[in-house]
Amino acid sequence: MLDSHQLAELLGTAAGILDAASSQFVNGHRADSAVEKKGNDFATDVDLALEKRITAELTRLTGIGVHGEEFGGEALDAAQVWVLDPIDGTFNYAAGLPMAAMLLALLVDGEPVLGLTWLPFTAQRYTALVDGPVHCNDQPVEKLRPAALADVVVATGTYNIDSRGRYPGRYRAAMLANLSRECSRMRMHGSTGIDFAYVAAGILGGAISFGHHVWDHAAGVALVRAAGGVVTDLAGKPWTIESPSALVAAPGVHERMLELIGAAGDPEDYR
C-alpha cells in the first residue's frame, strides 16, 4: 500500500505531465474524427496522440502501467494502475465547445486513491488524494456540506429518447422528469469528468452518468469522495470499477436523488 507521501509524489508527477500536455490539448480543438467507435462515438487524432504521450511519460516517470480509453493497456485488476481518458467530452471538443477535460486516476487494488481533472480551456486543475482535501489550481476547496436538492443544480448525461441500451431513453426521460420537478436546475454538459469535478467543488449539487466506463468515472470518484460526497450507481449500490452507472452528489442531495430515480421504476420496463 502506498503511503500519503508516496501518493503526493505521484500526484505531483502526474500533474506535471498533464500540465505539459495541456497546450497540445488546446491546440487540437475542433479536431476531426479519426477512429469510429460503437454507438455513434469516435476518437480524434488528438485523443490518440495525447494518450500515447501521457502513457509513455507516466510509465517512464512512475513505473506504473496505464489503462487508457483508446488503447487499453495495463489490466484494471493490477495492484496499481493509472486510468486515463485523454479527452473526456470528445463530441464537445470536436465541435469547438470548451466543455472537455483530461482525466487521470490511480487505482490501487481497484480503488481510486488519487484523481486529476484538467480543464485546459477554463484553466481549472482539480486534484485530490483519497483523504482530501480537493484542490482547484492548488487552492483547497471547502468540504461538501449537506444540502437540499431544491437548492442545487444537477447535471446529467445525454441520451436519445429512442435508445434501448442499459438505461433506455424513455427511462432516462422519466427519471429526469422526476428530478426536474424538485431540483433547482438541470444541466447537460456532455462531459462526465467535468460534472464530477464540479460536484466535488460544490458548483453542482449532484451529477448522473449513465455510462459504465471506468476512465470516465475514476478521477471524479476520487475527487467527490475526497470532498465528502456520496458515490453510488443509480441503484444505490457502492460504486466500483465494474459499476454500470454512477451517481455522485453532496450529502442530503444524494439520498433525495436516489428516491426520485427509484420512483421511475425498473429500466427493463422501458424497453
PDB file of C-alpha atoms in Angstrom:
ATOM      1  CA  MET A   1       0.000   0.000   0.000  1.00  0.00           C
ATOM      2  CA  LEU A   2       1.287   3.447  -0.889  1.00  0.00           C
ATOM      3  CA  ASP A   3       1.638   5.909   1.986  1.00  0.00           C
ATOM      4  CA  SER A   4       0.479   9.523   1.855  1.00  0.00           C
ATOM      5  CA  HIS A   5       3.953  10.813   0.969  1.00  0.00           C
ATOM      6  CA  GLN A   6       4.242   8.426  -1.969  1.00  0.00           C
ATOM      7  CA  LEU A   7       0.737   9.325  -3.186  1.00  0.00           C
ATOM      8  CA  ALA A   8       1.555  13.031  -3.003  1.00  0.00           C
ATOM      9  CA  GLU A   9       4.707  12.459  -5.070  1.00  0.00           C
ATOM     10  CA  LEU A  10       2.761  10.504  -7.676  1.00  0.00           C
ATOM     11  CA  LEU A  11       0.121  13.220  -7.798  1.00  0.00           C
ATOM     12  CA  GLY A  12       2.780  15.873  -8.352  1.00  0.00           C
ATOM     13  CA  THR A  13       4.390  13.849 -11.136  1.00  0.00           C
ATOM     14  CA  ALA A  14       1.049  13.245 -12.842  1.00  0.00           C
ATOM     15  CA  ALA A  15       0.119  16.927 -12.562  1.00  0.00           C
ATOM     16  CA  GLY A  16       3.344  17.910 -14.265  1.00  0.00           C
ATOM     17  CA  ILE A  17       2.650  15.506 -17.129  1.00  0.00           C
ATOM     18  CA  LEU A  18      -0.873  16.862 -17.660  1.00  0.00           C
ATOM     19  CA  ASP A  19       0.390  20.436 -17.458  1.00  0.00           C
ATOM     20  CA  ALA A  20       2.922  19.722 -20.181  1.00  0.00           C
ATOM     21  CA  ALA A  21       0.252  18.132 -22.384  1.00  0.00           C
ATOM     22  CA  SER A  22      -2.269  20.959 -21.954  1.00  0.00           C
ATOM     23  CA  SER A  23      -1.012  23.056 -24.857  1.00  0.00           C
ATOM     24  CA  GLN A  24      -1.382  20.083 -27.215  1.00  0.00           C
ATOM     25  CA  PHE A  25      -4.929  19.620 -25.900  1.00  0.00           C
ATOM     26  CA  VAL A  26      -5.800  23.284 -26.530  1.00  0.00           C
ATOM     27  CA  ASN A  27      -4.130  23.478 -29.936  1.00  0.00           C
ATOM     28  CA  GLY A  28      -6.085  20.456 -31.195  1.00  0.00           C
ATOM     29  CA  HIS A  29      -9.504  21.987 -30.524  1.00  0.00           C
ATOM     30  CA  ARG A  30     -12.068  21.132 -33.217  1.00  0.00           C
ATOM     31  CA  ALA A  31     -10.043  18.123 -34.380  1.00  0.00           C
ATOM     32  CA  ASP A  32     -11.802  15.805 -36.839  1.00  0.00           C
ATOM     33  CA  SER A  33     -12.843  12.234 -36.110  1.00  0.00           C
ATOM     34  CA  ALA A  34     -10.004   9.767 -36.675  1.00  0.00           C
ATOM     35  CA  VAL A  35     -11.391   6.492 -35.298  1.00  0.00           C
ATOM     36  CA  GLU A  36     -15.045   5.451 -35.400  1.00  0.00           C
ATOM     37  CA  LYS A  37     -16.285   3.540 -32.344  1.00  0.00           C
ATOM     38  CA  LYS A  38     -19.528   1.904 -31.295  1.00  0.00           C
ATOM     39  CA  GLY A  39     -22.707   3.850 -30.659  1.00  0.00           C
ATOM     40  CA  ASN A  40     -22.034   6.922 -32.823  1.00  0.00           C
ATOM     41  CA  ASP A  41     -18.823   7.552 -30.887  1.00  0.00           C
ATOM     42  CA  PHE A  42     -15.375   8.437 -32.178  1.00  0.00           C
ATOM     43  CA  ALA A  43     -11.863   9.484 -31.230  1.00  0.00           C
ATOM     44  CA  THR A  44      -9.792  12.288 -32.735  1.00  0.00           C
ATOM     45  CA  ASP A  45      -6.134  12.255 -33.692  1.00  0.00           C
ATOM     46  CA  VAL A  46      -5.538  14.349 -30.575  1.00  0.00           C
ATOM     47  CA  ASP A  47      -7.120  11.658 -28.339  1.00  0.00           C
ATOM     48  CA  LEU A  48      -4.716   9.111 -29.754  1.00  0.00           C
ATOM     49  CA  ALA A  49      -1.641  11.327 -29.608  1.00  0.00           C
ATOM     50  CA  LEU A  50      -2.336  12.526 -26.068  1.00  0.00           C
ATOM     51  CA  GLU A  51      -2.932   9.023 -24.779  1.00  0.00           C
ATOM     52  CA  LYS A  52       0.356   7.807 -26.268  1.00  0.00           C
ATOM     53  CA  ARG A  53       2.252  10.786 -24.874  1.00  0.00           C
ATOM     54  CA  ILE A  54       0.781  10.731 -21.364  1.00  0.00           C
ATOM     55  CA  THR A  55       1.034   6.936 -21.129  1.00  0.00           C
ATOM     56  CA  ALA A  56       4.706   6.974 -22.092  1.00  0.00           C
ATOM     57  CA  GLU A  57       5.529   9.698 -19.555  1.00  0.00           C
ATOM     58  CA  LEU A  58       3.567   8.117 -16.710  1.00  0.00           C
ATOM     59  CA  THR A  59       5.193   4.754 -17.303  1.00  0.00           C
ATOM     60  CA  ARG A  60       8.670   6.249 -17.552  1.00  0.00           C
ATOM     61  CA  LEU A  61       8.406   8.514 -14.517  1.00  0.00           C
ATOM     62  CA  THR A  62       6.325   6.368 -12.145  1.00  0.00           C
ATOM     63  CA  GLY A  63       6.932   2.792 -13.250  1.00  0.00           C
ATOM     64  CA  ILE A  64       3.175   2.141 -13.040  1.00  0.00           C
ATOM     65  CA  GLY A  65       1.234   0.855 -16.046  1.00  0.00           C
ATOM     66  CA  VAL A  66      -1.572   2.781 -17.718  1.00  0.00           C
ATOM     67  CA  HIS A  67      -5.040   1.728 -18.908  1.00  0.00           C
ATOM     68  CA  GLY A  68      -6.339   4.261 -21.428  1.00  0.00           C
ATOM     69  CA  GLU A  69      -9.652   4.726 -23.184  1.00  0.00           C
ATOM     70  CA  GLU A  70      -8.247   4.418 -26.687  1.00  0.00           C
ATOM     71  CA  PHE A  71      -5.545   1.738 -26.429  1.00  0.00           C
ATOM     72  CA  GLY A  72      -6.339  -0.158 -23.225  1.00  0.00           C
ATOM     73  CA  GLY A  73      -3.075  -1.335 -21.652  1.00  0.00           C
ATOM     74  CA  GLU A  74      -2.440  -2.429 -18.082  1.00  0.00           C
ATOM     75  CA  ALA A  75      -5.146  -4.649 -16.602  1.00  0.00           C
ATOM     76  CA  LEU A  76      -7.625  -2.839 -14.392  1.00  0.00           C
ATOM     77  CA  ASP A  77      -7.219  -5.501 -11.703  1.00  0.00           C
ATOM     78  CA  ALA A  78      -3.488  -4.822 -11.404  1.00  0.00           C
ATOM     79  CA  ALA A  79      -2.290  -3.890  -7.924  1.00  0.00           C
ATOM     80  CA  GLN A  80      -1.584  -0.378  -9.193  1.00  0.00           C
ATOM     81  CA  VAL A  81      -2.729   1.128 -12.486  1.00  0.00           C
ATOM     82  CA  TRP A  82      -3.250   4.594 -13.916  1.00  0.00           C
ATOM     83  CA  VAL A  83      -6.611   5.095 -15.670  1.00  0.00           C
ATOM     84  CA  LEU A  84      -6.576   7.749 -18.384  1.00  0.00           C
ATOM     85  CA  ASP A  85      -9.150   9.498 -20.551  1.00  0.00           C
ATOM     86  CA  PRO A  86      -7.104  11.882 -22.735  1.00  0.00           C
ATOM     87  CA  ILE A  87     -10.177  13.832 -23.888  1.00  0.00           C
ATOM     88  CA  ASP A  88     -13.415  13.491 -21.952  1.00  0.00           C
ATOM     89  CA  GLY A  89     -16.195  15.183 -23.901  1.00  0.00           C
ATOM     90  CA  THR A  90     -14.842  14.353 -27.353  1.00  0.00           C
ATOM     91  CA  PHE A  91     -18.026  15.465 -29.125  1.00  0.00           C
ATOM     92  CA  ASN A  92     -17.740  18.863 -27.428  1.00  0.00           C
ATOM     93  CA  TYR A  93     -14.030  19.035 -28.219  1.00  0.00           C
ATOM     94  CA  ALA A  94     -14.508  18.270 -31.922  1.00  0.00           C
ATOM     95  CA  ALA A  95     -17.440  20.690 -32.218  1.00  0.00           C
ATOM     96  CA  GLY A  96     -15.456  23.561 -30.704  1.00  0.00           C
ATOM     97  CA  LEU A  97     -17.205  23.613 -27.328  1.00  0.00           C
ATOM     98  CA  PRO A  98     -14.936  24.207 -24.299  1.00  0.00           C
ATOM     99  CA  MET A  99     -16.551  21.570 -22.057  1.00  0.00           C
ATOM    100  CA  ALA A 100     -13.824  18.946 -22.381  1.00  0.00           C
ATOM    101  CA  ALA A 101     -11.219  17.626 -19.960  1.00  0.00           C
ATOM    102  CA  MET A 102      -8.264  15.323 -19.359  1.00  0.00           C
ATOM    103  CA  LEU A 103      -8.995  12.705 -16.684  1.00  0.00           C
ATOM    104  CA  LEU A 104      -6.437  10.667 -14.780  1.00  0.00           C
ATOM    105  CA  ALA A 105      -6.736   8.482 -11.681  1.00  0.00           C
ATOM    106  CA  LEU A 106      -4.575   5.973  -9.875  1.00  0.00           C
ATOM    107  CA  LEU A 107      -6.270   2.732  -8.859  1.00  0.00           C
ATOM    108  CA  VAL A 108      -4.799   0.635  -6.059  1.00  0.00           C
ATOM    109  CA  ASP A 109      -6.474  -2.761  -5.847  1.00  0.00           C
ATOM    110  CA  GLY A 110      -9.370  -1.360  -7.859  1.00  0.00           C
ATOM    111  CA  GLU A 111      -9.968   1.745  -5.723  1.00  0.00           C
ATOM    112  CA  PRO A 112      -9.240   5.312  -6.903  1.00  0.00           C
ATOM    113  CA  VAL A 113      -6.670   6.739  -4.467  1.00  0.00           C
ATOM    114  CA  LEU A 114      -5.975   9.978  -6.312  1.00  0.00           C
ATOM    115  CA  GLY A 115      -7.663  11.870  -9.101  1.00  0.00           C
ATOM    116  CA  LEU A 116      -6.813  14.660 -11.512  1.00  0.00           C
ATOM    117  CA  THR A 117      -9.260  16.502 -13.763  1.00  0.00           C
ATOM    118  CA  TRP A 118      -7.747  19.110 -16.084  1.00  0.00           C
ATOM    119  CA  LEU A 119      -9.947  21.682 -17.869  1.00  0.00           C
ATOM    120  CA  PRO A 120      -7.411  23.451 -20.102  1.00  0.00           C
ATOM    121  CA  PHE A 121      -9.941  25.745 -21.790  1.00  0.00           C
ATOM    122  CA  THR A 122     -11.040  27.245 -18.484  1.00  0.00           C
ATOM    123  CA  ALA A 123      -7.661  26.941 -16.734  1.00  0.00           C
ATOM    124  CA  GLN A 124      -9.044  24.778 -13.935  1.00  0.00           C
ATOM    125  CA  ARG A 125      -6.971  21.935 -12.440  1.00  0.00           C
ATOM    126  CA  TYR A 126      -8.738  19.712  -9.901  1.00  0.00           C
ATOM    127  CA  THR A 127      -6.698  17.288  -7.787  1.00  0.00           C
ATOM    128  CA  ALA A 128      -7.220  15.175  -4.689  1.00  0.00           C
ATOM    129  CA  LEU A 129      -5.709  12.367  -2.694  1.00  0.00           C
ATOM    130  CA  VAL A 130      -8.063   9.826  -1.219  1.00  0.00           C
ATOM    131  CA  ASP A 131      -8.161  11.541   2.186  1.00  0.00           C
ATOM    132  CA  GLY A 132      -8.728  15.014   0.748  1.00  0.00           C
ATOM    133  CA  PRO A 133      -8.940  17.883   0.538  1.00  0.00           C
ATOM    134  CA  VAL A 134      -9.781  18.653  -3.075  1.00  0.00           C
ATOM    135  CA  HIS A 135      -7.686  21.385  -4.653  1.00  0.00           C
ATOM    136  CA  CYS A 136      -8.544  23.659  -7.573  1.00  0.00           C
ATOM    137  CA  ASN A 137      -5.454  25.297  -9.029  1.00  0.00           C
ATOM    138  CA  ASP A 138      -3.563  24.302  -5.869  1.00  0.00           C
ATOM    139  CA  GLN A 139      -6.069  26.049  -3.589  1.00  0.00           C
ATOM    140  CA  PRO A 140      -8.051  23.848  -1.167  1.00  0.00           C
ATOM    141  CA  VAL A 141     -11.777  23.565  -1.809  1.00  0.00           C
ATOM    142  CA  GLU A 142     -14.213  23.635   1.106  1.00  0.00           C
ATOM    143  CA  LYS A 143     -15.576  20.227   2.099  1.00  0.00           C
ATOM    144  CA  LEU A 144     -19.103  19.474   0.909  1.00  0.00           C
ATOM    145  CA  ARG A 145     -21.924  20.210   3.330  1.00  0.00           C
ATOM    146  CA  PRO A 146     -25.364  18.580   3.440  1.00  0.00           C
ATOM    147  CA  ALA A 147     -27.760  20.301   1.055  1.00  0.00           C
ATOM    148  CA  ALA A 148     -31.298  20.043  -0.286  1.00  0.00           C
ATOM    149  CA  LEU A 149     -31.999  19.011  -3.876  1.00  0.00           C
ATOM    150  CA  ALA A 150     -34.266  22.033  -4.307  1.00  0.00           C
ATOM    151  CA  ASP A 151     -31.308  24.347  -3.733  1.00  0.00           C
ATOM    152  CA  VAL A 152     -28.764  22.860  -6.149  1.00  0.00           C
ATOM    153  CA  VAL A 153     -28.006  22.398  -9.841  1.00  0.00           C
ATOM    154  CA  VAL A 154     -27.828  18.792 -11.097  1.00  0.00           C
ATOM    155  CA  ALA A 155     -26.014  17.606 -14.222  1.00  0.00           C
ATOM    156  CA  THR A 156     -26.893  14.546 -16.251  1.00  0.00           C
ATOM    157  CA  GLY A 157     -25.571  12.581 -19.190  1.00  0.00           C
ATOM    158  CA  THR A 158     -27.021  12.928 -22.663  1.00  0.00           C
ATOM    159  CA  TYR A 159     -29.469  10.488 -24.224  1.00  0.00           C
ATOM    160  CA  ASN A 160     -31.573   9.589 -27.249  1.00  0.00           C
ATOM    161  CA  ILE A 161     -35.224   9.016 -26.398  1.00  0.00           C
ATOM    162  CA  ASP A 162     -35.317   6.003 -28.739  1.00  0.00           C
ATOM    163  CA  SER A 163     -32.197   4.290 -27.382  1.00  0.00           C
ATOM    164  CA  ARG A 164     -32.624   0.814 -25.856  1.00  0.00           C
ATOM    165  CA  GLY A 165     -29.337   0.321 -24.060  1.00  0.00           C
ATOM    166  CA  ARG A 166     -28.667  -0.432 -20.401  1.00  0.00           C
ATOM    167  CA  TYR A 167     -30.747   2.615 -19.441  1.00  0.00           C
ATOM    168  CA  PRO A 168     -33.309   3.143 -22.240  1.00  0.00           C
ATOM    169  CA  GLY A 169     -34.042   6.656 -23.393  1.00  0.00           C
ATOM    170  CA  ARG A 170     -37.611   6.612 -22.129  1.00  0.00           C
ATOM    171  CA  TYR A 171     -36.394   5.520 -18.682  1.00  0.00           C
ATOM    172  CA  ARG A 172     -33.863   8.346 -18.604  1.00  0.00           C
ATOM    173  CA  ALA A 173     -36.561  10.829 -19.591  1.00  0.00           C
ATOM    174  CA  ALA A 174     -38.900   9.608 -16.826  1.00  0.00           C
ATOM    175  CA  MET A 175     -36.117   9.728 -14.255  1.00  0.00           C
ATOM    176  CA  LEU A 176     -35.039  13.228 -15.267  1.00  0.00           C
ATOM    177  CA  ALA A 177     -38.659  14.404 -15.248  1.00  0.00           C
ATOM    178  CA  ASN A 178     -38.875  13.357 -11.597  1.00  0.00           C
ATOM    179  CA  LEU A 179     -35.668  15.193 -10.731  1.00  0.00           C
ATOM    180  CA  SER A 180     -36.645  18.314 -12.673  1.00  0.00           C
ATOM    181  CA  ARG A 181     -39.751  18.802 -10.567  1.00  0.00           C
ATOM    182  CA  GLU A 182     -37.668  19.319  -7.444  1.00  0.00           C
ATOM    183  CA  CYS A 183     -34.087  20.370  -8.196  1.00  0.00           C
ATOM    184  CA  SER A 184     -33.194  23.988  -8.813  1.00  0.00           C
ATOM    185  CA  ARG A 185     -31.918  23.462 -12.378  1.00  0.00           C
ATOM    186  CA  MET A 186     -30.909  20.587 -14.669  1.00  0.00           C
ATOM    187  CA  ARG A 187     -27.813  20.792 -16.887  1.00  0.00           C
ATOM    188  CA  MET A 188     -26.394  18.600 -19.655  1.00  0.00           C
ATOM    189  CA  HIS A 189     -22.714  19.420 -20.258  1.00  0.00           C
ATOM    190  CA  GLY A 190     -21.543  16.407 -22.244  1.00  0.00           C
ATOM    191  CA  SER A 191     -18.527  15.690 -20.023  1.00  0.00           C
ATOM    192  CA  THR A 192     -18.814  13.306 -17.094  1.00  0.00           C
ATOM    193  CA  GLY A 193     -15.407  14.332 -15.789  1.00  0.00           C
ATOM    194  CA  ILE A 194     -16.333  17.993 -15.609  1.00  0.00           C
ATOM    195  CA  ASP A 195     -19.667  17.186 -13.962  1.00  0.00           C
ATOM    196  CA  PHE A 196     -17.984  15.122 -11.248  1.00  0.00           C
ATOM    197  CA  ALA A 197     -15.256  17.706 -10.636  1.00  0.00           C
ATOM    198  CA  TYR A 198     -17.894  20.408 -10.266  1.00  0.00           C
ATOM    199  CA  VAL A 199     -19.757  18.284  -7.710  1.00  0.00           C
ATOM    200  CA  ALA A 200     -16.533  17.893  -5.742  1.00  0.00           C
ATOM    201  CA  ALA A 201     -16.031  21.670  -5.880  1.00  0.00           C
ATOM    202  CA  GLY A 202     -19.580  22.409  -4.708  1.00  0.00           C
ATOM    203  CA  ILE A 203     -20.535  24.036  -8.018  1.00  0.00           C
ATOM    204  CA  LEU A 204     -23.062  21.294  -8.770  1.00  0.00           C
ATOM    205  CA  GLY A 205     -25.078  19.514  -6.107  1.00  0.00           C
ATOM    206  CA  GLY A 206     -25.132  16.215  -7.973  1.00  0.00           C
ATOM    207  CA  ALA A 207     -24.378  14.505 -11.277  1.00  0.00           C
ATOM    208  CA  ILE A 208     -25.532  11.381 -13.097  1.00  0.00           C
ATOM    209  CA  SER A 209     -23.565   9.223 -15.513  1.00  0.00           C
ATOM    210  CA  PHE A 210     -25.436   6.572 -17.480  1.00  0.00           C
ATOM    211  CA  GLY A 211     -22.136   5.143 -18.697  1.00  0.00           C
ATOM    212  CA  HIS A 212     -20.042   2.351 -17.233  1.00  0.00           C
ATOM    213  CA  HIS A 213     -16.516   3.146 -18.411  1.00  0.00           C
ATOM    214  CA  VAL A 214     -14.013   3.379 -15.580  1.00  0.00           C
ATOM    215  CA  TRP A 215     -11.959   6.045 -17.381  1.00  0.00           C
ATOM    216  CA  ASP A 216     -14.993   8.361 -17.331  1.00  0.00           C
ATOM    217  CA  HIS A 217     -15.568   7.866 -13.606  1.00  0.00           C
ATOM    218  CA  ALA A 218     -12.391   7.088 -11.670  1.00  0.00           C
ATOM    219  CA  ALA A 219     -10.862  10.570 -11.434  1.00  0.00           C
ATOM    220  CA  GLY A 220     -14.163  12.169 -10.489  1.00  0.00           C
ATOM    221  CA  VAL A 221     -14.983   9.459  -7.964  1.00  0.00           C
ATOM    222  CA  ALA A 222     -11.674  10.167  -6.233  1.00  0.00           C
ATOM    223  CA  LEU A 223     -12.458  13.899  -6.180  1.00  0.00           C
ATOM    224  CA  VAL A 224     -16.026  13.548  -4.895  1.00  0.00           C
ATOM    225  CA  ARG A 225     -15.067  11.086  -2.172  1.00  0.00           C
ATOM    226  CA  ALA A 226     -12.200  13.333  -1.074  1.00  0.00           C
ATOM    227  CA  ALA A 227     -14.679  16.232  -0.885  1.00  0.00           C
ATOM    228  CA  GLY A 228     -17.030  14.295   1.397  1.00  0.00           C
ATOM    229  CA  GLY A 229     -19.608  13.500  -1.260  1.00  0.00           C
ATOM    230  CA  VAL A 230     -21.512  10.266  -1.817  1.00  0.00           C
ATOM    231  CA  VAL A 231     -20.797   7.947  -4.761  1.00  0.00           C
ATOM    232  CA  THR A 232     -23.005   5.023  -5.858  1.00  0.00           C
ATOM    233  CA  ASP A 233     -24.536   3.612  -9.008  1.00  0.00           C
ATOM    234  CA  LEU A 234     -28.099   4.527  -9.984  1.00  0.00           C
ATOM    235  CA  ALA A 235     -29.464   1.628  -7.905  1.00  0.00           C
ATOM    236  CA  GLY A 236     -27.745   2.964  -4.800  1.00  0.00           C
ATOM    237  CA  LYS A 237     -25.021   0.307  -4.664  1.00  0.00           C
ATOM    238  CA  PRO A 238     -21.493   1.471  -3.766  1.00  0.00           C
ATOM    239  CA  TRP A 239     -19.543   2.460  -6.868  1.00  0.00           C
ATOM    240  CA  THR A 240     -16.858   0.075  -8.105  1.00  0.00           C
ATOM    241  CA  ILE A 241     -14.820  -0.057 -11.306  1.00  0.00           C
ATOM    242  CA  GLU A 242     -17.423  -2.520 -12.638  1.00  0.00           C
ATOM    243  CA  SER A 243     -20.487  -0.369 -11.854  1.00  0.00           C
ATOM    244  CA  PRO A 244     -22.962   0.129 -14.725  1.00  0.00           C
ATOM    245  CA  SER A 245     -23.512   3.812 -13.894  1.00  0.00           C
ATOM    246  CA  ALA A 246     -22.612   6.476 -11.363  1.00  0.00           C
ATOM    247  CA  LEU A 247     -24.449   8.943  -9.155  1.00  0.00           C
ATOM    248  CA  VAL A 248     -22.346  11.476  -7.257  1.00  0.00           C
ATOM    249  CA  ALA A 249     -23.758  14.165  -5.010  1.00  0.00           C
ATOM    250  CA  ALA A 250     -23.449  16.127  -1.818  1.00  0.00           C
ATOM    251  CA  PRO A 251     -24.845  14.535   1.359  1.00  0.00           C
ATOM    252  CA  GLY A 252     -28.589  15.004   1.517  1.00  0.00           C
ATOM    253  CA  VAL A 253     -28.838  15.644  -2.210  1.00  0.00           C
ATOM    254  CA  HIS A 254     -27.725  12.106  -2.994  1.00  0.00           C
ATOM    255  CA  GLU A 255     -30.368  10.484  -0.832  1.00  0.00           C
ATOM    256  CA  ARG A 256     -33.180  12.507  -2.371  1.00  0.00           C
ATOM    257  CA  MET A 257     -31.926  11.907  -5.913  1.00  0.00           C
ATOM    258  CA  LEU A 258     -31.929   8.163  -5.275  1.00  0.00           C
ATOM    259  CA  GLU A 259     -35.545   8.325  -4.102  1.00  0.00           C
ATOM    260  CA  LEU A 260     -36.649  10.173  -7.232  1.00  0.00           C
ATOM    261  CA  ILE A 261     -34.624   7.919  -9.507  1.00  0.00           C
ATOM    262  CA  GLY A 262     -36.165   4.871  -7.847  1.00  0.00           C
ATOM    263  CA  ALA A 263     -39.634   6.307  -8.427  1.00  0.00           C
ATOM    264  CA  ALA A 264     -39.067   5.987 -12.179  1.00  0.00           C
ATOM    265  CA  GLY A 265     -39.169   2.202 -11.785  1.00  0.00           C
ATOM    266  CA  ASP A 266     -37.097  -0.537 -13.393  1.00  0.00           C
ATOM    267  CA  PRO A 267     -35.171   0.359 -16.562  1.00  0.00           C
ATOM    268  CA  GLU A 268     -36.213  -3.030 -18.003  1.00  0.00           C
ATOM    269  CA  ASP A 269     -39.834  -1.870 -18.023  1.00  0.00           C
ATOM    270  CA  TYR A 270     -38.989   0.805 -20.616  1.00  0.00           C
ATOM    271  CA  ARG A 271     -37.643  -1.472 -23.352  1.00  0.00           C
TER     272      ARG A 271
END
